[in-house]
């Protein structure tokens, strides 16, 4: 019998497959979790030039895993909080040559240095020679990296704080640059700590202070809204998101209660709060992707609302996520 050339038949089959794939992809999937192609956790957010950049840890544990497997961070960006561009891995844990691995929670800041926008990436990793977890800082001239270790050594090591003897009490960096240019770093597990950063952003400017917070677990995050400072964090275990407010970046802090409830499929939760196109949002993680769990989490976002007195309304987790919010002049 006469047949079409094999390549033609393959091409036809491929075209049909693509058509089916396109059709079946037509009904819009729920917005949350944001990245169905991989497990992600510990979001950090930067809004830059009308675009949102979302940095996450990449959970690579197998389905029956009993611990975190996290080797790299990933970065995604969006012009509308609905369509996300995957920029791959801006950095891996072992890019800090003094680290043993473990790409845990990070945060991001932008500062103009010598007239040039510079992006500072603060990240938790396990130290290779100083027992315990450490915080490193890396820089790039692009928000999507690649980021390079800015010091060749850790910014914070476990032996610099001794309030607890656990190995992971100096994790989860949160960086905030105040209106006067002073940069602050909050971090910690079990005990919340704070230090000022020098203008270089790569050195501490003073001592590490302890911030007394009842029931504090981890994931501190500082943001400012209409003149008030908001210090949010995870409390208890399993964790829920709570926050405090204050008149300055260092308080004094008034507890304001819980804004997001515990997850059902993972004991952790980790927030980043940001403003984009005149609206406020919270990024967080749960474990709601198929196959998800404690070590296979997934990042999501919700709109966040302030009441007239400046308090944050409780935020239910949704599959729908926020309405699209297209950024003028931002494309792709
Ligand atoms: Ca310590």
Coordinates of C-alpha atoms and ligand atoms in Angstrom, one line a residue:
X1 CA 0.0 0.0 0.0
X2 CA 1.0 3.6 -0.5
X3 CA 1.5 5.5 2.7
X4 CA 2.3 9.1 3.4
X5 CA 6.0 9.6 4.2
X6 CA 6.6 8.8 7.9
X7 CA 7.6 12.4 8.7
X8 CA 4.3 13.7 7.2
X9 CA 2.3 11.2 9.3
X10 CA 4.2 12.2 12.4
X11 CA 3.7 15.8 11.7
X12 CA 0.0 15.3 11.2
X13 CA -0.3 13.3 14.4
X14 CA 1.6 16.0 16.3
X15 CA -0.6 18.7 14.9
X16 CA -3.7 16.8 16.0
X17 CA -2.2 16.3 19.5
X18 CA -1.4 19.9 19.8
X19 CA -4.9 20.9 18.7
X20 CA -6.4 18.6 21.3
X21 CA -4.0 20.0 23.9
X22 CA -4.9 23.5 23.0
X23 CA -8.6 22.8 23.1
X24 CA -8.4 21.0 26.5
X25 CA -6.4 23.9 27.9
X26 CA -9.0 26.5 26.9
X27 CA -11.1 26.4 30.0
X28 CA -9.1 28.7 32.4
X29 CA -7.7 26.8 35.3
X30 CA -8.1 28.2 38.8
X31 CA -5.4 30.8 39.5
X32 CA -4.2 29.1 42.7
X33 CA -1.9 27.4 43.2
X34 CA 0.1 29.6 40.8
X35 CA 2.6 27.2 39.3
X36 CA 1.1 23.7 38.6
X37 CA 4.3 22.5 36.9
X38 CA 6.3 22.3 40.0
X39 CA 6.1 22.4 43.9
X40 CA 7.1 25.7 45.3
X41 CA 7.3 27.4 48.8
X42 CA 8.3 30.4 50.8
X43 CA 7.4 33.2 48.4
X44 CA 9.2 36.6 48.3
X45 CA 8.0 39.4 46.1
X46 CA 9.5 42.4 44.3
X47 CA 7.5 44.9 42.3
X48 CA 9.8 46.6 39.8
X49 CA 9.0 48.6 36.7
X50 CA 5.3 47.7 36.8
X51 CA 6.0 44.0 36.9
X52 CA 5.7 41.5 39.9
X53 CA 8.6 39.2 40.5
X54 CA 7.9 36.2 42.7
X55 CA 10.8 34.2 44.1
X56 CA 10.1 30.7 45.5
X57 CA 12.0 27.8 46.9
X58 CA 11.6 24.6 44.7
X59 CA 10.3 21.6 46.6
X60 CA 11.8 18.5 45.0
X61 CA 11.0 15.8 47.6
X62 CA 9.6 12.6 46.2
X63 CA 6.0 11.7 46.9
X64 CA 7.0 9.6 50.0
X65 CA 9.7 12.0 51.1
X66 CA 10.3 12.6 54.8
X67 CA 12.3 15.9 54.6
X68 CA 12.7 18.9 52.4
X69 CA 14.6 18.5 49.2
X70 CA 15.4 22.1 48.1
X71 CA 18.4 22.8 45.9
X72 CA 17.4 26.0 44.1
X73 CA 15.2 29.1 44.0
X74 CA 13.0 29.9 41.0
X75 CA 11.6 33.2 39.8
X76 CA 8.5 34.0 37.9
X77 CA 7.1 37.4 36.8
X78 CA 3.7 38.7 35.8
X79 CA 2.1 41.9 34.4
X80 CA -1.4 41.1 35.7
X81 CA -1.0 38.5 38.5
X82 CA -2.7 36.0 36.2
X83 CA -0.2 35.1 33.5
X84 CA 3.2 34.1 34.8
X85 CA 6.5 33.9 32.9
X86 CA 9.0 31.3 34.2
X87 CA 12.5 32.7 34.4
X88 CA 14.0 29.5 35.7
X89 CA 16.5 29.4 38.6
X90 CA 18.2 32.7 39.5
X91 CA 20.4 30.9 42.0
X92 CA 21.1 27.5 43.5
X93 CA 22.1 26.9 47.2
X94 CA 25.5 25.7 46.2
X95 CA 26.2 29.0 44.4
X96 CA 27.1 30.1 47.9
X97 CA 30.4 28.2 47.9
X98 CA 30.5 28.1 51.7
X99 CA 27.0 26.4 51.8
X100 CA 26.2 22.7 52.1
X101 CA 22.9 23.1 50.3
X102 CA 19.3 23.6 51.2
X103 CA 17.6 26.5 49.4
X104 CA 15.3 27.6 52.1
X105 CA 13.3 30.9 52.4
X106 CA 14.6 34.0 50.7
X107 CA 13.8 37.7 50.3
X108 CA 14.6 40.3 47.7
X109 CA 15.3 44.1 47.6
X110 CA 16.2 46.6 45.0
X111 CA 18.6 49.5 45.7
X112 CA 20.3 52.0 43.3
X113 CA 24.1 51.6 44.0
X114 CA 26.5 54.0 42.2
X115 CA 23.6 55.0 39.9
X116 CA 22.8 51.4 38.9
X117 CA 19.7 49.4 40.0
X118 CA 21.0 46.5 42.0
X119 CA 19.0 43.5 43.2
X120 CA 19.8 42.0 46.6
X121 CA 18.8 38.4 47.2
X122 CA 18.9 37.2 50.9
X123 CA 18.6 33.5 51.3
X124 CA 18.7 30.7 53.9
X125 CA 21.1 27.8 53.3
X126 CA 22.8 25.3 55.5
X127 CA 26.4 26.2 56.3
X128 CA 29.1 23.8 55.3
X129 CA 31.5 24.4 58.2
X130 CA 29.6 26.4 60.9
X131 CA 26.9 24.0 62.1
X132 CA 23.4 25.1 61.4
X133 CA 21.6 27.3 59.0
X134 CA 22.9 30.7 57.7
X135 CA 21.8 33.6 55.7
X136 CA 23.7 34.7 52.6
X137 CA 23.3 37.7 50.3
X138 CA 23.7 37.7 46.6
X139 CA 23.5 40.4 44.0
X140 CA 22.5 40.8 40.4
X141 CA 21.9 43.7 37.9
X142 CA 18.6 42.0 36.9
X143 CA 15.7 40.9 39.0
X144 CA 15.8 37.5 37.3
X145 CA 19.4 37.0 38.1
X146 CA 21.7 35.2 37.9
X147 CA 22.6 36.2 41.4
X148 CA 26.2 36.0 42.7
X149 CA 27.3 35.7 46.3
X150 CA 28.1 39.3 47.4
X151 CA 30.5 38.4 50.2
X152 CA 32.0 35.0 49.8
X153 CA 30.9 34.3 53.3
X154 CA 27.6 34.2 55.2
X155 CA 25.9 37.4 56.4
X156 CA 24.4 35.6 59.4
X157 CA 25.6 32.3 60.9
X158 CA 24.0 30.1 63.6
X159 CA 26.8 30.9 66.1
X160 CA 26.0 34.6 66.0
X161 CA 22.8 34.1 68.0
X162 CA 22.5 31.8 71.1
X163 CA 19.0 32.4 72.5
X164 CA 18.1 28.8 71.5
X165 CA 20.4 25.9 70.7
X166 CA 18.4 24.7 67.6
X167 CA 20.3 24.7 64.3
X168 CA 17.7 26.6 62.4
X169 CA 17.0 29.6 64.6
X170 CA 18.5 32.1 62.1
X171 CA 16.4 31.4 59.0
X172 CA 13.9 33.3 56.9
X173 CA 15.5 36.7 56.1
X174 CA 13.1 39.6 55.5
X175 CA 14.7 42.8 54.2
X176 CA 13.0 46.2 54.2
X177 CA 14.4 49.5 53.1
X178 CA 12.7 52.4 54.9
X179 CA 11.9 55.8 53.5
X180 CA 15.1 57.3 55.1
X181 CA 17.2 54.7 53.2
X182 CA 18.0 52.6 56.3
X183 CA 17.7 48.9 55.5
X184 CA 16.4 46.4 58.1
X185 CA 16.8 42.7 58.3
X186 CA 14.4 40.6 60.3
X187 CA 15.0 36.8 60.6
X188 CA 14.6 33.9 63.0
X189 CA 12.9 30.8 64.0
X190 CA 11.4 30.5 67.6
X191 CA 13.1 33.8 68.4
X192 CA 12.6 36.8 66.1
X193 CA 15.7 38.9 65.5
X194 CA 16.5 42.2 63.9
X195 CA 19.6 44.0 62.6
X196 CA 20.2 47.1 60.6
X197 CA 22.2 46.8 57.3
X198 CA 24.8 49.2 56.0
X199 CA 24.0 51.1 52.8
X200 CA 26.0 48.4 50.9
X201 CA 23.2 46.0 52.0
X202 CA 25.9 43.3 52.4
X203 CA 27.0 44.0 56.0
X204 CA 25.3 44.4 59.3
X205 CA 25.4 47.9 60.6
X206 CA 25.0 47.1 64.3
X207 CA 24.1 44.4 66.8
X208 CA 21.5 41.7 66.4
X209 CA 18.5 42.6 68.6
X210 CA 15.8 40.2 69.9
X211 CA 12.2 41.2 69.3
X212 CA 9.9 39.6 71.9
X213 CA 6.9 38.1 70.1
X214 CA 4.6 35.7 71.8
X215 CA 4.1 32.4 70.0
X216 CA 6.5 33.4 67.2
X217 CA 7.6 30.5 64.9
X218 CA 9.2 32.0 61.8
X219 CA 8.6 33.7 58.4
X220 CA 8.8 37.3 59.6
X221 CA 8.0 40.0 57.0
X222 CA 8.0 43.8 57.2
X223 CA 6.0 46.1 55.0
X224 CA 4.6 49.6 55.2
X225 CA 1.1 50.9 54.3
X226 CA -0.1 54.5 54.7
X227 CA 2.5 55.3 57.3
X228 CA 2.0 52.2 59.4
X229 CA 4.6 49.4 59.7
X230 CA 3.3 45.9 59.6
X231 CA 5.4 43.0 60.9
X232 CA 3.7 39.7 59.9
X233 CA 4.9 36.2 60.8
X234 CA 4.0 32.6 61.3
X235 CA 2.9 31.6 64.8
X236 CA 2.3 28.2 66.5
X237 CA 2.9 24.9 64.7
X238 CA 1.1 24.0 62.5
X239 CA 1.4 27.6 61.5
X240 CA -1.0 30.4 61.0
X241 CA -0.2 34.0 59.8
X242 CA -0.4 36.8 62.4
X243 CA 0.8 40.3 62.4
X244 CA 1.6 43.3 64.5
X245 CA 1.7 47.1 63.7
X246 CA 4.0 49.9 64.8
X247 CA 4.9 53.5 64.2
X248 CA 8.5 52.6 63.0
X249 CA 10.4 49.8 61.3
X250 CA 11.5 48.7 64.8
X251 CA 8.1 49.1 66.6
X252 CA 7.0 49.3 69.3
X253 CA 4.7 46.5 68.1
X254 CA 1.1 46.0 68.9
X255 CA -0.3 42.4 68.2
X256 CA -3.2 42.5 65.7
X257 CA -4.2 38.8 65.4
X258 CA -4.4 36.2 62.7
X259 CA -4.9 37.0 59.1
X260 CA -4.6 33.5 57.5
X261 CA -5.5 30.1 58.9
X262 CA -3.4 27.0 59.2
X263 CA -3.0 24.8 56.2
X264 CA -4.6 21.4 56.1
X265 CA -1.9 19.5 54.1
X266 CA 1.3 21.2 55.4
X267 CA 2.1 22.6 58.8
X268 CA 3.9 25.6 57.4
X269 CA 2.7 28.8 55.8
X270 CA 4.9 31.7 54.7
X271 CA 3.8 35.1 53.5
X272 CA 5.0 38.1 51.5
X273 CA 2.7 41.2 51.4
X274 CA 2.9 43.7 48.5
X275 CA 1.1 46.4 46.6
X276 CA 0.6 46.3 42.8
X277 CA -1.4 48.7 40.6
X278 CA -3.1 50.2 43.6
X279 CA -4.2 47.0 45.3
X280 CA -2.7 44.9 48.1
X281 CA -1.9 41.2 47.9
X282 CA -0.5 38.4 50.0
X283 CA 1.6 35.6 48.5
X284 CA 1.7 32.4 50.7
X285 CA 2.1 28.6 50.3
X286 CA -0.2 25.7 51.0
X287 CA 0.1 22.2 49.6
X288 CA -3.0 22.1 47.4
X289 CA -1.4 20.8 44.1
X290 CA -2.2 17.1 43.4
X291 CA 0.5 15.0 45.3
X292 CA 1.2 17.9 47.6
X293 CA 2.2 17.7 51.2
X294 CA 4.6 19.0 53.9
X295 CA 7.6 18.8 51.6
X296 CA 5.7 19.4 48.3
X297 CA 4.1 22.8 48.7
X298 CA 2.6 25.3 46.3
X299 CA 2.6 29.1 46.2
X300 CA -0.7 31.0 45.8
X301 CA -1.8 34.7 46.1
X302 CA -4.9 36.5 47.4
X303 CA -6.0 40.1 47.5
X304 CA -5.5 41.6 50.9
X305 CA -7.9 44.3 52.3
X306 CA -7.2 46.9 54.9
X307 CA -10.1 48.2 57.0
X308 CA -10.5 51.9 57.6
X309 CA -8.5 51.7 60.9
X310 CA -5.6 50.1 59.1
X311 CA -6.1 46.6 60.3
X312 CA -5.9 43.7 57.8
X313 CA -9.0 41.7 57.2
X314 CA -8.8 38.0 57.6
X315 CA -7.8 36.4 54.3
X316 CA -9.5 33.2 53.2
X317 CA -7.5 31.0 50.9
X318 CA -9.2 30.6 47.5
X319 CA -8.7 28.6 44.3
X320 CA -9.9 31.6 42.2
X321 CA -7.2 33.9 43.5
X322 CA -7.3 37.7 42.8
X323 CA -9.0 39.3 39.8
X324 CA -6.5 40.0 37.0
X325 CA -4.8 43.4 37.5
X326 CA -3.1 44.4 34.3
X327 CA -0.2 46.8 34.7
X328 CA -0.2 49.7 32.3
X329 CA 2.8 49.5 29.9
X330 CA 3.8 46.1 31.1
X331 CA 3.7 43.4 28.4
X332 CA 4.3 39.6 28.3
Ligands
LIG1 CA1 21.6 30.7 66.4

